[in-house]
C-alpha positions as a printed NumPy array, in Angstrom:
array([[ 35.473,  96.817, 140.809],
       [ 36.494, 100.624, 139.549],
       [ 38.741, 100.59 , 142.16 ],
       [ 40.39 ,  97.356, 140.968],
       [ 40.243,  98.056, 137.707],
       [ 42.174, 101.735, 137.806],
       [ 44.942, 100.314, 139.812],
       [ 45.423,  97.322, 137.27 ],
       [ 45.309, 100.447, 134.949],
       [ 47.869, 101.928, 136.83 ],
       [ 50.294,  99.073, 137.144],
       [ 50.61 ,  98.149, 133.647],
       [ 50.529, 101.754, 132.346],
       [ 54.266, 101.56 , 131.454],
       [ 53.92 ,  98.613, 129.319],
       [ 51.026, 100.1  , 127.532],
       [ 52.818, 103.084, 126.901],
       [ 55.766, 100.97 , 125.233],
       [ 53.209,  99.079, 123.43 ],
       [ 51.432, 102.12 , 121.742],
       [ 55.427, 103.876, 121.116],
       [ 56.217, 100.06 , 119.437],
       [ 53.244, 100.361, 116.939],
       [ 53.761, 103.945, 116.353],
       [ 57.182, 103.143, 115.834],
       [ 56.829, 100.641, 113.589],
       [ 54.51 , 102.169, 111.372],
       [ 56.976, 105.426, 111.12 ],
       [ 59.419, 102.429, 110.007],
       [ 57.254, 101.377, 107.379],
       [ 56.207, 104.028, 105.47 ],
       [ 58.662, 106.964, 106.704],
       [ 61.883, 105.65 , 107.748],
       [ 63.122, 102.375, 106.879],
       [ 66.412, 102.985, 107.749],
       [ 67.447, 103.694, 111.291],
       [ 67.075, 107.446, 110.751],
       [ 67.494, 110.042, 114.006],
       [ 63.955, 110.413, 113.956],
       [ 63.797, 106.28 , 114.889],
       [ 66.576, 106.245, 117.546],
       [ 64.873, 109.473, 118.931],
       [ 61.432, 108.035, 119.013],
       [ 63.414, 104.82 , 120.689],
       [ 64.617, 107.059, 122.993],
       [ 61.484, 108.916, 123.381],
       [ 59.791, 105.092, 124.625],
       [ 62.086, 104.372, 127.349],
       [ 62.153, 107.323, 128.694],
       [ 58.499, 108.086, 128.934],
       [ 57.838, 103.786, 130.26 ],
       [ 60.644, 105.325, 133.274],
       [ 58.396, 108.578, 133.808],
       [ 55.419, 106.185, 133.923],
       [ 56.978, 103.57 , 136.313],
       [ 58.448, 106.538, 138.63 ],
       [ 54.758, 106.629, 140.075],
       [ 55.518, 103.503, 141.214],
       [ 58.492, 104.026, 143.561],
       [ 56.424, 105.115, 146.202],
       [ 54.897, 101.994, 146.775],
       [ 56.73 , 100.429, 149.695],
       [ 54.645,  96.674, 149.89 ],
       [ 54.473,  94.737, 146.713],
       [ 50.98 ,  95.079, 145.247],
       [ 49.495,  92.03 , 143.044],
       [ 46.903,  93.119, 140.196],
       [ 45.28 ,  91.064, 137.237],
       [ 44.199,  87.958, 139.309],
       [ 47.404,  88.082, 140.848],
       [ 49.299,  87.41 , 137.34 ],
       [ 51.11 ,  90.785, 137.533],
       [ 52.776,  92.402, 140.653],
       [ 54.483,  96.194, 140.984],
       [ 56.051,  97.859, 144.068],
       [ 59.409,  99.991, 144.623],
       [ 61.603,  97.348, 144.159],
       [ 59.975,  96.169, 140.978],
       [ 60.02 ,  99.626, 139.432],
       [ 63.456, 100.349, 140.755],
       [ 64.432,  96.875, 138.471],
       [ 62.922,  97.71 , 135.731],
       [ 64.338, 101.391, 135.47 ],
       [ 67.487,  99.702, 135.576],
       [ 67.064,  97.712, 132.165],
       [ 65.439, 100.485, 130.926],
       [ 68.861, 102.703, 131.795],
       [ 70.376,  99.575, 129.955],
       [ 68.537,  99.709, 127.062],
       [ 68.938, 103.695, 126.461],
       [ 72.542, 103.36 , 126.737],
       [ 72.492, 100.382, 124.375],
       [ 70.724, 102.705, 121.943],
       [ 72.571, 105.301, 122.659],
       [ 76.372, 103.617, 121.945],
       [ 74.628, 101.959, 119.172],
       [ 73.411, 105.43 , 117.128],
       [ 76.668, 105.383, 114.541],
       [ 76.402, 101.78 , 113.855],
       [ 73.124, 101.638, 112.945],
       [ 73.725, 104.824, 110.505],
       [ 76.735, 103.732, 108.831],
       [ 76.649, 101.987, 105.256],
       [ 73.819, 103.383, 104.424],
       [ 72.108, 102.621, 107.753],
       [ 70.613,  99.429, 108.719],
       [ 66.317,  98.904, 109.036],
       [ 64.827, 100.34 , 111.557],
       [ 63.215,  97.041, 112.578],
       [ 66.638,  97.04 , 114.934],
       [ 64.865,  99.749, 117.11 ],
       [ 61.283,  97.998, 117.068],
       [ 62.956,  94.83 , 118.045],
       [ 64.906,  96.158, 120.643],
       [ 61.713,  97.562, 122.139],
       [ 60.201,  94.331, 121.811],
       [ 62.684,  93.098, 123.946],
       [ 62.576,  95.224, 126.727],
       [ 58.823,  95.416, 126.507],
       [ 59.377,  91.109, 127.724],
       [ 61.79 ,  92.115, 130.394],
       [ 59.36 ,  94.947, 132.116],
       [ 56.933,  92.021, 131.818],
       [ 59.241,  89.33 , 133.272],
       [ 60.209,  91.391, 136.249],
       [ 56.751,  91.648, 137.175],
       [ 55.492,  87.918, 136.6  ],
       [ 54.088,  87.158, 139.681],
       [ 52.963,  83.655, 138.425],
       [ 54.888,  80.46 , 136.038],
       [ 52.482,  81.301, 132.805],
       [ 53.341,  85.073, 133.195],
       [ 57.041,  84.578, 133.553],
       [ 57.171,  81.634, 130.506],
       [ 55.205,  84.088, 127.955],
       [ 57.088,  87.12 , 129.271],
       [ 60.513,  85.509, 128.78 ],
       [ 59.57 ,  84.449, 125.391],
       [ 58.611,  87.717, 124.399],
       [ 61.959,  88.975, 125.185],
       [ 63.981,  85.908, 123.711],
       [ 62.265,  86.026, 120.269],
       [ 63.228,  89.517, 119.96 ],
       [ 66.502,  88.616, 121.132],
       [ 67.359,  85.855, 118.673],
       [ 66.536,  87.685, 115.674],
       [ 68.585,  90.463, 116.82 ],
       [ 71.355,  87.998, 117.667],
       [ 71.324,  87.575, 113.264],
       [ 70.085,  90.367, 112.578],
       [ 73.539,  91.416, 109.969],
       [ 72.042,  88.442, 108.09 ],
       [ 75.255,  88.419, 105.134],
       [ 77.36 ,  87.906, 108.098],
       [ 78.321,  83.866, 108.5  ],
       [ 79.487,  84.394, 112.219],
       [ 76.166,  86.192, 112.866],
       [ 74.1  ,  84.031, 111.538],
       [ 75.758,  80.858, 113.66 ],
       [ 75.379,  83.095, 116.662],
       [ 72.009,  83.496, 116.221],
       [ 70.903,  79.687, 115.345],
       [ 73.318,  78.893, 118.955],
       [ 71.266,  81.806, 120.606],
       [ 68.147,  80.007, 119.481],
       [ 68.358,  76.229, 119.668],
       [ 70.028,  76.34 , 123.27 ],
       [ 67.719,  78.984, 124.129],
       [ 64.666,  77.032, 123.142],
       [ 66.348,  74.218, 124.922],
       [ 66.316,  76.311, 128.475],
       [ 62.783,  77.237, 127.698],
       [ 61.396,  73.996, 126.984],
       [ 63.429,  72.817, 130.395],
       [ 61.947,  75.969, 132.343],
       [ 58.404,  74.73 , 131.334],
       [ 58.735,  71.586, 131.652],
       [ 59.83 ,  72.077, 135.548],
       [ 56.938,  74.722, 135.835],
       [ 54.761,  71.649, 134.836],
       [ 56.168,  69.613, 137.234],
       [ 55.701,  72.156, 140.278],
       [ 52.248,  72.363, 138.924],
       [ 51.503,  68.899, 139.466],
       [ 52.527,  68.427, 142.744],
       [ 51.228,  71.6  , 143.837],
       [ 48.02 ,  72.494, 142.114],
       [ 49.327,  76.113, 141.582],
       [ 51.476,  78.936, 139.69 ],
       [ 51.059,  81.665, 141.725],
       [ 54.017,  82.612, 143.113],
       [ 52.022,  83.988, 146.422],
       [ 49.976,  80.452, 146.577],
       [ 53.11 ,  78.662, 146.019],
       [ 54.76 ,  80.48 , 148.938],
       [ 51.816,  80.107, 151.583],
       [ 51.738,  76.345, 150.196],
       [ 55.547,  75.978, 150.887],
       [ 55.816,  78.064, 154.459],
       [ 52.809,  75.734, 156.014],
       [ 53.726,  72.414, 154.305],
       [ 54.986,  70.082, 157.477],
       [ 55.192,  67.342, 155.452],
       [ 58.422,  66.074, 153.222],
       [ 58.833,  67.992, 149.726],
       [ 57.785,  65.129, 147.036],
       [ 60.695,  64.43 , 144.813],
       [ 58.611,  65.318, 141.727],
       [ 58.428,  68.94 , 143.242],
       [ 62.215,  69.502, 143.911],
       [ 63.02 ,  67.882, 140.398],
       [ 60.743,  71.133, 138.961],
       [ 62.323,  73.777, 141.089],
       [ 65.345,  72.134, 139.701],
       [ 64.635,  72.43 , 136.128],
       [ 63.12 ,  75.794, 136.336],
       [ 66.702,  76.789, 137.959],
       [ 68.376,  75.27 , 135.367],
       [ 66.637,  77.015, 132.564],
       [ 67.529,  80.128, 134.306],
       [ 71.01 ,  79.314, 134.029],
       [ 70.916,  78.995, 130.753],
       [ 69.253,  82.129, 130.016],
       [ 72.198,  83.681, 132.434],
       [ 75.082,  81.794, 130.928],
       [ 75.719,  80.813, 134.339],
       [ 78.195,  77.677, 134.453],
       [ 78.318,  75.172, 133.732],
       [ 75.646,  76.208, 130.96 ],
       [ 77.441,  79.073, 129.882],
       [ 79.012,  77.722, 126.319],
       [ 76.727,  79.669, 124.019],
       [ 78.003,  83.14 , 125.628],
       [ 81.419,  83.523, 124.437],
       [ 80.048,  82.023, 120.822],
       [ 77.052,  84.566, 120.748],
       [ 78.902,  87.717, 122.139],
       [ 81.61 ,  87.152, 119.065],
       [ 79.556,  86.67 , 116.146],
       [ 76.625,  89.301, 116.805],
       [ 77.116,  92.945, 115.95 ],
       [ 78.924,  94.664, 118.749],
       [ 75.837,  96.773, 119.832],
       [ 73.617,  93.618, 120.   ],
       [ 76.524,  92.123, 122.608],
       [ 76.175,  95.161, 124.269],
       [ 72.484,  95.155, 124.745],
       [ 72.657,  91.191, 125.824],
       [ 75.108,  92.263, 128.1  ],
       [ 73.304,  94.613, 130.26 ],
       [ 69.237,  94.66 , 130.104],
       [ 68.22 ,  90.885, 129.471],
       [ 70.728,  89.841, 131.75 ],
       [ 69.448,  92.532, 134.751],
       [ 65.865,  91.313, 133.704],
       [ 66.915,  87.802, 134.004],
       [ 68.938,  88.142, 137.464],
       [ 65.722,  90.632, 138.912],
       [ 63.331,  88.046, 137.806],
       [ 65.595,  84.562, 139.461],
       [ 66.011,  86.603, 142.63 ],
       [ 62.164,  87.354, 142.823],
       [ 61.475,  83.607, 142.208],
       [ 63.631,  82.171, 144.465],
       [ 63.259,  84.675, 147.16 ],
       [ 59.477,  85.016, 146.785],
       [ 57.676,  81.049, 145.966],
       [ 60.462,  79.338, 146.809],
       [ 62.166,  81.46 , 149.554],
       [ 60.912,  78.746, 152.097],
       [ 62.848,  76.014, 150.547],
       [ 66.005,  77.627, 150.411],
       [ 67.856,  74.418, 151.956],
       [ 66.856,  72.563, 148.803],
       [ 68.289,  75.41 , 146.286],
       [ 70.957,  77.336, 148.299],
       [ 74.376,  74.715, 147.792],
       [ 72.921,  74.544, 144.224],
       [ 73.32 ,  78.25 , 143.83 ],
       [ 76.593,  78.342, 145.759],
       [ 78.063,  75.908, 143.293],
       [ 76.893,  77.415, 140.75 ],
       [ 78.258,  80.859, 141.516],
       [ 81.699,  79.783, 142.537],
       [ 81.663,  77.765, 139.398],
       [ 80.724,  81.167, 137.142],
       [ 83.235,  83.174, 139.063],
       [ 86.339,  80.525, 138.443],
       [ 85.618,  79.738, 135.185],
       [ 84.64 ,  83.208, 134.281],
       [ 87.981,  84.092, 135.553],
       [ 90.123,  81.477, 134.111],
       [ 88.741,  80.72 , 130.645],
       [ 89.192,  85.066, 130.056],
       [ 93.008,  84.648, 130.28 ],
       [ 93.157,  82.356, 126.808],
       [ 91.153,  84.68 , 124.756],
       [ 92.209,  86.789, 121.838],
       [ 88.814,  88.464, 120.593],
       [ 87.836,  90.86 , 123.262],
       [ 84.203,  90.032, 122.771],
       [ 84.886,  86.729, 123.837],
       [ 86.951,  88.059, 126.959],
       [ 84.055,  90.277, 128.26 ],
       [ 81.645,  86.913, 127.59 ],
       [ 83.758,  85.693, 130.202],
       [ 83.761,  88.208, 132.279],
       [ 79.918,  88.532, 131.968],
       [ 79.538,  85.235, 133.485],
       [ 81.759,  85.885, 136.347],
       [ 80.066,  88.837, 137.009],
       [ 77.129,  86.281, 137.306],
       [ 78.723,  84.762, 139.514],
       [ 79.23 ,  87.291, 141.789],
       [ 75.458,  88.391, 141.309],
       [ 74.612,  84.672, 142.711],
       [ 75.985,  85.139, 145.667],
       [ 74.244,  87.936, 146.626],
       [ 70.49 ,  85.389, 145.58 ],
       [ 72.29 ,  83.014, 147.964],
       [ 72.876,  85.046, 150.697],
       [ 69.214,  86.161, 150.239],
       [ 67.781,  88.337, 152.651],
       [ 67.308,  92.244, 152.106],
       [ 70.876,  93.369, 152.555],
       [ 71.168,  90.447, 149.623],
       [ 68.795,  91.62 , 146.95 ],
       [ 70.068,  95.377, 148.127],
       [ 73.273,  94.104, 147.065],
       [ 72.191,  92.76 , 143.046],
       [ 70.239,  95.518, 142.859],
       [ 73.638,  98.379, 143.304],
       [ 75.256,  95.499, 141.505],
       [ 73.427,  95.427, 138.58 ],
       [ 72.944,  99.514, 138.53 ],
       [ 77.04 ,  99.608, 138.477],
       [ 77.579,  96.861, 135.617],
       [ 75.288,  97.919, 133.264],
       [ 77.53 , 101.168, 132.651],
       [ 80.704,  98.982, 133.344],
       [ 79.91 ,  96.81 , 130.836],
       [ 78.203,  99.515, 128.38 ],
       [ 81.74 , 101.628, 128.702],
       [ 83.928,  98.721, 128.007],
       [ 81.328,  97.636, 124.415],
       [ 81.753, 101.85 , 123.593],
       [ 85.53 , 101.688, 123.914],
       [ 85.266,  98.164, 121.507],
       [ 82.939, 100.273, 118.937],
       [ 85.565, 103.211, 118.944],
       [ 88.325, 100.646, 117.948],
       [ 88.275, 101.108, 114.107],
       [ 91.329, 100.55 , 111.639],
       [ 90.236, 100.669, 107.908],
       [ 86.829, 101.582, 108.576],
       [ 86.499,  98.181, 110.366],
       [ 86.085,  97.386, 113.579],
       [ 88.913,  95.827, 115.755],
       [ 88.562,  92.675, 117.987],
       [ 91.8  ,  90.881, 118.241],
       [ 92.794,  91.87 , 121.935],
       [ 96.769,  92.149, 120.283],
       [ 95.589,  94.69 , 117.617],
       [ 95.04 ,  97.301, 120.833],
       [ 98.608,  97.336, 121.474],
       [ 99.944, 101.06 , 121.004],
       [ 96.717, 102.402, 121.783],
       [ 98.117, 104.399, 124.561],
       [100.676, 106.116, 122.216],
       [ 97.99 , 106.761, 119.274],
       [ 94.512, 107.41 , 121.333],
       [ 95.493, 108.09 , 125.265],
       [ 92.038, 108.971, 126.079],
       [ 90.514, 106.087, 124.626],
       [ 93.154, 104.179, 126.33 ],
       [ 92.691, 105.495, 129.53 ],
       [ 89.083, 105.362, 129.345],
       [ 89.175, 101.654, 128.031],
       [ 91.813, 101.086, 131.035],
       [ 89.236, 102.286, 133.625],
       [ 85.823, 100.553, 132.932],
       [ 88.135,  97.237, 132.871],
       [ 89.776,  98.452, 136.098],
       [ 86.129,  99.051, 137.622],
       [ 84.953,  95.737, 136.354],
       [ 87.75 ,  93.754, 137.691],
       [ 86.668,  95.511, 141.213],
       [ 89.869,  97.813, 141.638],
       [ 89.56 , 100.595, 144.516],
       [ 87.831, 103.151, 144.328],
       [ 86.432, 102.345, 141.263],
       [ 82.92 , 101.569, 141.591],
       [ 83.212,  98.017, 140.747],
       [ 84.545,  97.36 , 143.768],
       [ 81.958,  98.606, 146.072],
       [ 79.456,  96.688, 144.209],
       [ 81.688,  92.908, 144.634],
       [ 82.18 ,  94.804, 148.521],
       [ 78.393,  95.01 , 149.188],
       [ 77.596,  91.198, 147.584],
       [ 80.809,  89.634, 149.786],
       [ 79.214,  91.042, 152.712],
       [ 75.874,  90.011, 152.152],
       [ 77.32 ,  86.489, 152.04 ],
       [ 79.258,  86.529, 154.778],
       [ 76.769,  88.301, 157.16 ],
       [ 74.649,  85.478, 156.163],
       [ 77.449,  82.908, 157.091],
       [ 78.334,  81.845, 153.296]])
C-alpha cells in the first residue's frame, strides 16, 4: 500500500503543484496585487513552468500507468500532451503581458483563472475513466467562460461569453448524457474495463450503446468547434479580448484533441467501424468549411476561427487514421499550431491605430510600407498555417496525410 500510495503521489504531483501556485496566487491577488502586476504574470509563469519540471519525471515512462483506482492514468505520451498545453498556456501569458497592464491593468483574477483552466486540461488528458473526464472538462470550461467575458463593459464580450456558455453547457449535458448511456449498457466507466469489455464482446453492439458513443462524440465536437457544430467559434473568437482567443486557440483545444484521441483510441479503439466514417465526415466537413467560410470574412479574428476549425479538421484525420504513426502525427501537429496560431494572435495584438486595436482584415493594407517586419512576420505564421513549404506547417498537414493514407483513408 506505500508503494501504491507514493506512485499515486507521484502521478498527480504536477497538479498539486499548480494547485498550491493557484492558492498562493490568489491570495498574492487579494491582498498584494489586484491588478495584473509583473509579480502575477511572473508567479503565472513561475506555475507552468515548475507543473512541466514536475511532469518531465514522467517522460520516461514508456507503458501507460493507471493510479487512483484506475481514475487517473500518466505515461510519456500523456506527459508529452500535457507539456504541450502547458507551452500553450506560457505563450498565451506571455503575448498577453501588455494587455493585461494597459489602462491601468486589469485584475489579476485573469492569471488565477487561466491557471484554473489549465489545471482542468492536465486533468482531462489524464482521465482514464467518464466521471474523471466530465469533472475535469468542467473544471476547465468554467474557467473558460468567465474568461470568455471577462472585459465585462464590453457588449461583444459579454455575448461571447453567454454563446461560450449556453452551447457549451449544451455539449456537456450531451457528453453526459451519452456517458450515461454507455454506462447502462455496459456496467462501467473505466476506460480500461470498457476496452477489455469491447475487444471480447462477440455479440452485436446494443443500439443504446452506439447512441452513447455517439453523443459523447458529439459533445466533443462541440467543445472542438468541429463542423457542423462549429457556429459559436467565429462568434466567441470576435467578441473576447484578443489574448483570451489566443489562449482558446491553442491549450483547450490541444487538451480537447489529446483527450478525444485517448478516448477513441483507448475504450473505444475496438469499435472503430462504428465511429471511423463519422470522424471522416466530420473532418472533411471542418476542413471545407473551415476553408471556404474564411474567404468572406472581414475581422481577422473571425478568419483565424475559421481556420482553427480547419486545422481541426486536419487533426481528425490523423484520430481516424488511428494507429501510432496517427496519434504521432496530432501530437507534432498540435506542437507546430500552438506557435502558428500564438504568432498569428501576437501579430493581431501588435496591430494598434489610436491606441486601439485593429481587426478589420482591410485596415492591414499598407502594412508592408509602414511596419515590414511586422508584415513579414504576420506574412509567415499565415504562410506556415496554410501549410506552405518549408514552413513548418506543412510538415505537420505532411505527417497527418500520410498517416491517412498509410492507413488506406
Amino acid at each position: 500500500m506505500g508503494d501504491i500510495s507514493m506512485l499515486a503521489l507521484h502521478a498527480v504531483l504536477p497538479e498539486l503543484y499548480l494547485v498550491a501556485m493557484i492558492i498562493f496566487l490568489l491570495m498574492v491577488a487579494a491582498y498584494k496585487c489586484k491588478r495584473a502586476c509583473p509579480a502575477m504574470i511572473g508567479g503565472t509563469l513561475i506555475a507552468l513552468i515548475g507543473t512541466g519540471w514536475y511532469l518531465s519525471g514522467q517522460l520516461t515512462i514508456t507503458t501507460q500507468v493507471n493510479v487512483l483506482n484506475g481514475m487517473f492514468a500518466i505515461g510519456n505520451f500523456i506527459a508529452f500532451s500535457k507539456m504541450i498545453v502547458l507551452a500553450a498556456a506560457v505563450v498565451a501569458v506571455l503575448v498577453a503581458g501588455d494587455w493585461l497592464r494597459e489602462k491601468g491593468g486589469y485584475p489579476s483574477e485573469f492569471l488565477v483563472l487561466m491557471l484554473l483552466a489549465v489545471l482542468g486540461m492536465l486533468c482531462m488528458i489524464s482521465a482514464n475513466d467518464m466521471l474523471t473526464l466530465y469533472m475535469s472538462l468542467e473544471l476547465s470550461s468554467l474557467a473558460l467562460y468567465v474568461l470568455a467575458s471577462f472585459t465585462r463593459d464590453n457588449a461583444k464580450a459579454s455575448e461571447a461569453g453567454l454563446k461560450y456558455f449556453v452551447l457549451g453547457a449544451l455539449a456537456s449535458g450531451m457528453m453526459l448524457f451519452g456517458m450515461s448511456l454507455v454506462y447502462g449498457f455496459s456496467g462501467t466507466i473505466g476506460f480500461q474495463p470498457l476496452a477489455d469489455l469491447f475487444a471480447h464482446t462477440e455479440a452485436p453492439y446494443s443500439r443504446g450503446l452506439i447512441l452513447g458513443m455517439v453523443m459523447v462524440i458529439v459533445g466533443f465536437c462541440f467543445k472542438l468547434a468541429a463542423v457542423p457544430f462549429h457556429m459559436w467559434s467565429p462568434d466567441v473568437y470576435e467578441g473576447a479580448p484578443t489574448p483570451v482567443t489566443n489562449f482558446f486557440a491553442t491549450a483547450p483545444k490541444a487538451a480537447a484533441v489529446i483527450l478525444f484521441t485517448r478516448v477513441l483510441l483507448q475504450p473505444f479503439g475496438h469499435l472503430a467501424d462504428q465511429w471511423q466514417q463519422v470522424i471522416l465526415f466530420v473532418s472533411v466537413a471542418s476542413m471545407l468549411v473551415g476553408a471556404l467560410a474564411a474567404i468572406m470574412q472581414t475581422n481577422i479574428k473571425r478568419l483565424l476561427a475559421y481556420s482553427s476549425i480547419g486545422h481541426v479538421g486536419f487533426i481528425l484525420m490523423g484520430i481516424a487514421a488511428g494507429g501510432v504513426d496517427g496519434v504521432q502525427a496530432i501530437l507534432l501537429y498540435l506542437s507546430l499550431y500552438i506557435f502558428m496560431s500564438a504568432g498569428a494572435f501576437g501579430c493581431v495584438m501588435m496591430m494598434r491605430r489610436d491606441g486601439e486595436y485593429v481587426e478589420d482584415i482591410k485596415e492591414l493594407s499598407g502594412l508592408a510600407q509602414t511596419h515590414p517586419v511586422r508584415a513579414a512576420t504576420l506574412a509567415v505564421f499565415m504562410f506556415s498555417m496554410a501549410g506552405i513549404p518549408p514552413l513548418s506547417g506543412f510538415f505537420s498537414k505532411l505527417y497527418v496525410l500520410l498517416a491517412a493514407v498509410n492507413h488506406g483513408l
